[in-house]
Short mmCIF file of C-alpha atoms in Angstrom, two decimals:
data_model
loop_
_atom_site.label_atom_id
_atom_site.label_comp_id
_atom_site.label_asym_id
_atom_site.label_seq_id
_atom_site.Cartn_x
_atom_site.Cartn_y
_atom_site.Cartn_z
CA MET M 1 -0.27 -0.11 -0.38
CA GLY M 2 1.20 3.95 -0.79
CA GLY M 3 -1.58 5.97 -0.24
CA GLY M 4 -4.27 3.61 -0.41
CA THR M 5 -6.39 5.92 -1.65
CA ASP M 6 -8.19 3.10 -4.09
CA LEU M 7 -7.37 -0.42 -2.16
CA LEU M 8 -9.01 0.75 1.01
CA VAL M 9 -12.10 2.30 -0.69
CA LEU M 10 -11.54 -1.79 -2.29
CA VAL M 11 -11.17 -3.55 1.23
CA GLU M 12 -15.13 -1.12 2.01
CA GLU M 13 -16.45 -2.37 -1.16
CA GLY M 14 -15.51 -6.04 -0.53
CA LEU M 15 -13.84 -6.56 -3.65
CA ALA M 16 -10.02 -6.95 -2.10
CA GLN M 17 -9.99 -8.76 1.60
CA PRO M 18 -5.70 -7.88 2.37
CA SER M 19 -4.77 -10.27 5.41
CA HIS M 20 -1.86 -8.16 5.85
CA LEU M 21 -0.46 -4.50 4.18
CA VAL M 22 2.52 -3.36 4.12
CA ASP M 23 3.51 0.19 4.02
CA ILE M 24 5.82 0.57 1.29
CA ARG M 25 6.13 4.13 1.83
CA GLY M 26 9.23 4.17 4.39
CA VAL M 27 11.25 3.04 2.09
CA PRO M 28 13.04 5.29 1.07
CA GLU M 29 13.80 5.28 -2.40
CA ALA M 30 10.73 4.61 -2.66
CA ARG M 31 10.07 8.64 -2.02
CA ALA M 32 12.78 9.43 -3.99
CA ILE M 33 13.65 11.71 -7.85
CA ASN M 34 16.18 10.78 -9.03
CA TRP M 35 17.73 12.70 -12.54
CA SER M 36 21.32 11.02 -14.14
CA SER M 37 24.15 13.33 -15.69
CA SER M 38 22.07 12.66 -19.32
CA GLY M 39 18.70 13.70 -18.29
CA SER M 40 16.86 11.26 -17.28
CA VAL M 41 14.88 10.52 -14.07
CA THR M 42 13.55 8.04 -12.11
CA ILE M 43 10.85 8.43 -9.91
CA GLY M 44 9.78 6.05 -6.69
CA ALA M 45 6.31 4.07 -7.24
CA ALA M 46 5.52 6.32 -3.52
CA VAL M 47 6.45 9.36 -4.59
CA GLU M 48 2.84 11.82 -4.31
CA LEU M 49 1.61 12.73 -7.27
CA SER M 50 1.10 16.77 -5.29
CA THR M 51 4.79 16.25 -5.16
CA ILE M 52 5.19 15.21 -9.01
CA ALA M 53 2.47 18.02 -10.11
CA GLY M 54 4.67 20.59 -8.00
CA ASP M 55 7.36 19.43 -9.08
CA SER M 56 9.52 22.50 -11.10
CA LEU M 57 12.00 21.01 -13.15
CA LEU M 58 9.98 17.95 -14.51
CA ARG M 59 7.53 20.36 -15.22
CA GLU M 60 10.50 21.99 -17.57
CA ARG M 61 11.31 18.46 -19.24
CA PHE M 62 8.53 17.00 -18.97
CA PRO M 63 5.41 18.24 -18.98
CA ALA M 64 2.33 15.98 -19.81
CA LEU M 65 3.12 13.67 -17.11
CA VAL M 66 2.86 16.99 -14.51
CA GLU M 67 -0.87 18.08 -16.10
CA ALA M 68 -1.85 14.24 -15.85
CA CYS M 69 -0.36 13.81 -12.53
CA ALA M 70 -2.15 17.83 -11.41
CA ALA M 71 -5.48 16.15 -13.17
CA VAL M 72 -5.75 13.75 -10.38
CA GLY M 73 -8.92 13.84 -8.23
CA THR M 74 -8.72 17.15 -5.59
CA PRO M 75 -5.81 18.63 -3.55
CA ALA M 76 -6.46 16.19 -0.65
CA LEU M 77 -6.14 12.88 -3.03
CA ARG M 78 -2.67 14.10 -4.84
CA ASN M 79 -1.42 14.83 -0.73
CA MET M 80 -2.22 11.13 -0.63
CA GLY M 81 -2.22 9.17 -3.87
CA THR M 82 0.86 8.21 -5.47
CA LEU M 83 2.68 7.50 -9.02
CA GLY M 84 2.47 2.92 -8.38
CA GLY M 85 -0.70 3.69 -7.04
CA ASN M 86 -2.16 5.66 -9.90
CA LEU M 87 -0.86 2.93 -12.36
CA CYS M 88 -2.07 -0.21 -10.76
CA GLN M 89 -6.03 1.42 -9.28
CA ARG M 90 -8.71 -0.82 -10.40
CA PRO M 91 -11.88 0.77 -12.88
CA ARG M 92 -14.48 2.43 -11.75
CA CYS M 93 -17.25 0.58 -13.62
CA SER M 94 -20.33 0.70 -11.58
CA TYR M 95 -20.99 -3.07 -12.57
CA PHE M 96 -17.07 -4.09 -11.26
CA ARG M 97 -17.29 -1.91 -8.67
CA ASN M 98 -21.22 -2.62 -6.99
CA GLY M 99 -20.30 -6.70 -7.19
CA PHE M 100 -21.79 -7.23 -10.50
CA ALA M 101 -21.36 -10.42 -11.61
CA CYS M 102 -18.70 -9.81 -14.54
CA TRP M 103 -15.58 -10.86 -15.92
CA LYS M 104 -13.76 -8.70 -12.96
CA THR M 105 -15.49 -10.96 -10.66
CA GLY M 106 -15.58 -13.70 -11.71
CA ALA M 107 -17.98 -14.49 -13.82
CA HIS M 108 -18.09 -14.67 -17.51
CA SER M 109 -19.70 -11.77 -18.73
CA CYS M 110 -20.25 -8.51 -19.33
CA PRO M 111 -24.20 -6.48 -18.07
CA ALA M 112 -22.29 -2.80 -19.47
CA GLU M 113 -22.39 -4.25 -23.14
CA GLN M 114 -26.45 -4.24 -22.88
CA GLY M 115 -26.72 -2.00 -19.66
CA GLU M 116 -25.20 1.45 -18.51
CA ASN M 117 -22.23 1.86 -20.49
CA ARG M 118 -21.72 5.74 -20.93
CA GLN M 119 -18.62 5.56 -19.06
CA LEU M 120 -16.76 2.70 -20.85
CA ALA M 121 -14.42 1.97 -23.38
CA ILE M 122 -15.38 2.46 -27.54
CA PHE M 123 -11.75 0.52 -28.58
CA GLY M 124 -11.35 -3.20 -28.32
CA THR M 125 -14.31 -6.02 -28.13
CA GLY M 126 -14.06 -6.75 -24.75
CA PRO M 127 -14.52 -9.25 -23.32
CA CYS M 128 -14.81 -6.53 -20.29
CA ARG M 129 -15.42 -3.22 -21.82
CA ALA M 130 -14.13 -1.46 -18.44
CA VAL M 131 -11.61 1.52 -19.73
CA HIS M 132 -8.76 2.07 -17.72
CA PRO M 133 -8.30 4.95 -15.13
CA SER M 134 -5.01 6.61 -14.79
CA ASP M 135 -4.35 9.73 -16.30
CA THR M 136 -0.84 8.78 -15.45
CA ALA M 137 -0.27 5.88 -17.63
CA VAL M 138 -1.59 8.05 -20.45
CA ALA M 139 1.02 10.49 -20.47
CA LEU M 140 3.40 7.51 -19.19
CA LEU M 141 3.36 5.16 -22.07
CA ALA M 142 3.05 8.68 -24.78
CA LEU M 143 6.93 9.69 -22.88
CA ASP M 144 7.86 6.11 -23.30
CA ALA M 145 8.55 5.51 -19.74
CA ARG M 146 9.95 2.03 -18.19
CA LEU M 147 8.55 0.66 -15.21
CA HIS M 148 11.20 -0.86 -12.55
CA LEU M 149 9.24 -4.05 -10.66
CA ALA M 150 10.64 -6.44 -8.52
CA SER M 151 9.63 -9.27 -6.23
CA SER M 152 11.06 -12.10 -4.38
CA ALA M 153 12.22 -13.35 -7.45
CA GLY M 154 13.86 -10.83 -8.57
CA GLN M 155 13.83 -7.44 -10.67
CA ARG M 156 13.48 -6.57 -14.10
CA THR M 157 12.30 -3.47 -16.38
CA ALA M 158 9.47 -2.93 -19.14
CA SER M 159 7.84 -0.56 -21.04
CA VAL M 160 3.04 0.33 -19.67
CA GLY M 161 2.68 -1.28 -22.66
CA GLU M 162 3.64 -4.14 -21.08
CA VAL M 163 2.45 -4.11 -17.94
CA ILE M 164 -0.75 -2.30 -18.31
CA SER M 165 -2.65 -4.97 -20.48
CA THR M 166 -6.36 -5.64 -21.30
CA SER M 167 -4.94 -9.49 -22.50
CA ASP M 168 -6.74 -11.14 -19.90
CA PRO M 169 -10.41 -9.81 -18.65
CA THR M 170 -10.41 -10.18 -14.80
CA ARG M 171 -7.30 -7.58 -14.14
CA GLU M 172 -5.72 -4.12 -15.48
CA THR M 173 -2.10 -5.29 -14.96
CA LEU M 174 0.84 -8.19 -16.23
CA LEU M 175 2.12 -7.92 -12.68
CA ARG M 176 3.20 -10.87 -11.26
CA PRO M 177 2.79 -12.78 -8.10
CA GLY M 178 4.06 -11.09 -5.81
CA GLU M 179 6.28 -8.46 -7.99
CA LEU M 180 5.34 -4.67 -7.81
CA ILE M 181 6.53 -1.10 -9.05
CA VAL M 182 9.13 0.24 -7.50
CA ALA M 183 10.05 2.75 -10.01
CA VAL M 184 9.13 4.75 -13.30
CA GLU M 185 11.78 6.13 -14.99
CA LEU M 186 11.37 8.67 -17.96
CA PRO M 187 13.97 8.97 -20.92
CA ALA M 188 16.32 12.57 -21.51
CA GLU M 189 15.37 11.68 -24.91
CA ALA M 190 11.39 11.82 -24.09
CA SER M 191 12.17 15.53 -22.26
CA SER M 192 11.31 18.53 -23.34
CA GLY M 193 10.31 18.48 -27.28
CA THR M 194 6.22 19.46 -27.85
CA GLN M 195 3.70 17.54 -24.23
CA THR M 196 0.85 17.90 -23.36
CA TYR M 197 -1.97 16.39 -21.46
CA THR M 198 -5.92 17.22 -21.35
CA LYS M 199 -8.56 15.85 -19.91
CA LEU M 200 -12.43 15.50 -20.83
CA MET M 201 -14.83 15.36 -17.52
CA GLN M 202 -18.22 15.37 -16.30
CA ARG M 203 -17.05 17.90 -13.88
CA GLY M 204 -14.93 20.33 -13.54
CA ALA M 205 -12.83 18.64 -11.09
CA TRP M 206 -12.51 15.19 -8.51
CA ASP M 207 -13.11 12.63 -11.93
CA PHE M 208 -11.95 10.33 -13.89
CA ALA M 209 -11.56 11.28 -17.40
CA LEU M 210 -14.80 10.90 -20.41
CA VAL M 211 -11.67 10.74 -22.74
CA SER M 212 -8.26 12.35 -22.09
CA LEU M 213 -5.19 12.41 -24.34
CA ALA M 214 -1.18 12.46 -24.62
CA ALA M 215 -0.01 14.47 -27.48
CA VAL M 216 3.73 13.99 -27.43
CA ARG M 217 6.68 15.39 -29.87
CA HIS M 218 10.20 13.98 -28.89
CA ALA M 219 13.01 16.89 -29.72
CA ASP M 220 13.92 14.17 -32.52
CA GLY M 221 10.23 14.88 -34.32
CA THR M 222 8.97 11.32 -33.29
CA VAL M 223 5.59 12.06 -32.66
CA ARG M 224 2.94 9.88 -29.71
CA LEU M 225 -0.57 9.69 -29.43
CA VAL M 226 -2.32 8.38 -26.82
CA LEU M 227 -5.71 8.33 -25.53
CA GLY M 228 -7.44 7.47 -21.90
CA GLY M 229 -10.57 6.87 -20.22
CA VAL M 230 -11.40 4.49 -24.41
CA ALA M 231 -9.80 1.13 -23.52
CA GLY M 232 -9.03 -1.08 -21.44
CA SER M 233 -5.40 0.29 -20.62
CA PRO M 234 -4.35 3.30 -22.93
CA TRP M 235 -5.24 3.26 -26.80
CA GLU M 236 -2.46 3.70 -28.71
CA VAL M 237 -2.44 5.82 -31.97
CA ASP M 238 -2.59 4.60 -35.26
CA ARG M 239 1.32 4.50 -35.74
CA SER M 240 0.50 5.56 -39.39
CA VAL M 241 -1.15 8.81 -38.06
CA GLU M 242 1.56 9.53 -35.17
CA GLU M 243 4.54 9.06 -38.51
CA GLN M 244 2.33 11.30 -40.68
CA CYS M 245 2.20 13.99 -37.54
CA ALA M 246 5.88 13.44 -37.51
CA SER M 247 6.32 13.81 -41.69
CA GLY M 248 6.12 17.90 -40.85
CA ARG M 249 4.64 18.11 -43.95
CA LEU M 250 1.12 18.44 -42.50
CA ALA M 251 -1.35 20.73 -43.76
CA GLU M 252 -5.02 21.72 -41.76
CA ASP M 253 -6.78 19.55 -44.45
CA ASP M 254 -4.42 16.54 -43.50
CA VAL M 255 -5.96 17.07 -40.28
CA ASP M 256 -9.07 15.94 -40.18
CA SER M 257 -7.73 12.95 -42.27
CA LEU M 258 -5.37 11.90 -38.48
CA VAL M 259 -8.76 11.74 -37.21
CA ASP M 260 -10.54 9.42 -39.18
CA ARG M 261 -7.93 7.02 -39.41
CA ALA M 262 -7.24 7.22 -35.36
CA LEU M 263 -10.89 6.22 -35.16
CA TYR M 264 -11.14 4.25 -37.82
CA ASP M 265 -11.66 0.60 -35.53
CA ALA M 266 -14.11 2.84 -33.01
CA HIS M 267 -16.81 0.64 -31.83
CA PRO M 268 -18.78 2.02 -29.52
CA LEU M 269 -21.59 0.70 -27.86
CA ASP M 270 -25.22 2.21 -28.14
CA GLY M 271 -24.90 5.38 -24.73
CA ASN M 272 -21.41 5.88 -25.52
CA GLU M 273 -21.55 6.95 -28.72
CA TYR M 274 -20.71 10.68 -26.90
CA LYS M 275 -17.09 9.92 -26.29
CA VAL M 276 -16.54 9.72 -30.29
CA VAL M 277 -17.76 13.44 -30.41
CA LEU M 278 -14.71 14.51 -27.39
CA ALA M 279 -12.46 11.96 -29.14
CA ARG M 280 -12.09 13.77 -32.67
CA SER M 281 -12.27 16.61 -31.12
CA LEU M 282 -9.29 15.92 -28.63
CA LEU M 283 -7.54 14.69 -31.17
CA ARG M 284 -7.49 17.89 -33.62
CA ARG M 285 -6.33 19.87 -31.38
CA GLY M 286 -3.52 17.18 -29.95
CA ILE M 287 -2.69 16.34 -33.94
CA ARG M 288 -2.92 20.75 -34.35
CA PHE M 289 -0.03 21.42 -32.11
CA VAL M 290 2.30 18.43 -32.26
CA ALA M 291 2.26 19.29 -35.87
CA GLY M 292 2.87 23.31 -35.20
CA LEU M 293 -0.26 23.98 -36.16
CA ALA M 294 -0.83 25.36 -33.05
CA LYS M 295 0.99 27.02 -30.37
CA GLU M 296 -1.13 25.93 -27.61
CA PRO M 297 -3.57 21.95 -27.25
#
């Protein structure tokens, strides 16, 4: 347990029954931010989101991550919630959270497909249609972050996409038994450039993303576009769209066709077609921003 902002709620809701809780915030390395001489940075998994959001050097070099942390919940939640916890939190699907039979609770069905699904996924075909709730995962995937993982069996590193996955509908991460995220490493190549994280919510604060977007143009010209709130894990936009944005030959007339291509695989349910409209708006703004057609996203 880090801040406990999700785990303790799961315990109260009967969705987690731990026999013991181990508070990792006492481990010094878990709450450290260490910069290397090359410009990369390693952030301990127990660093509070408010600490990241208020760090001036991180804001200068990795603004997309800082903006994602600042968009989480309320000041009180950001003061308690940690980076590792935000990455590993469980979905807010009302069926799962209220104990209905579904993939997350051990059944082999998704009641949301024919039920209340306004908040759920528009990409992927299931079988679980819950969306991943993490803001930071979206930004970190766009920034090509690596996760440092540890267990009694040893240590390893993996990309965000390798750990936060929809390949198992009963889970949100592919962490191995007894394994936890101990740190997040951001490469020097992902620093500076053009970066933004934008989050659309039903309320102005203390809410999860209906749709979000991390749009990053690295110093070498490569572009990353990652959507949140639309799938069971952060959704990487088609690589051909990113390559076209990075080509340096993008005109205003090209933007809409790229947005269409990015949304080609969207399969909204009967209650969440509005998310396609929101995603279209965010993508248009993000593409124009990373392509240099707009000074602000």
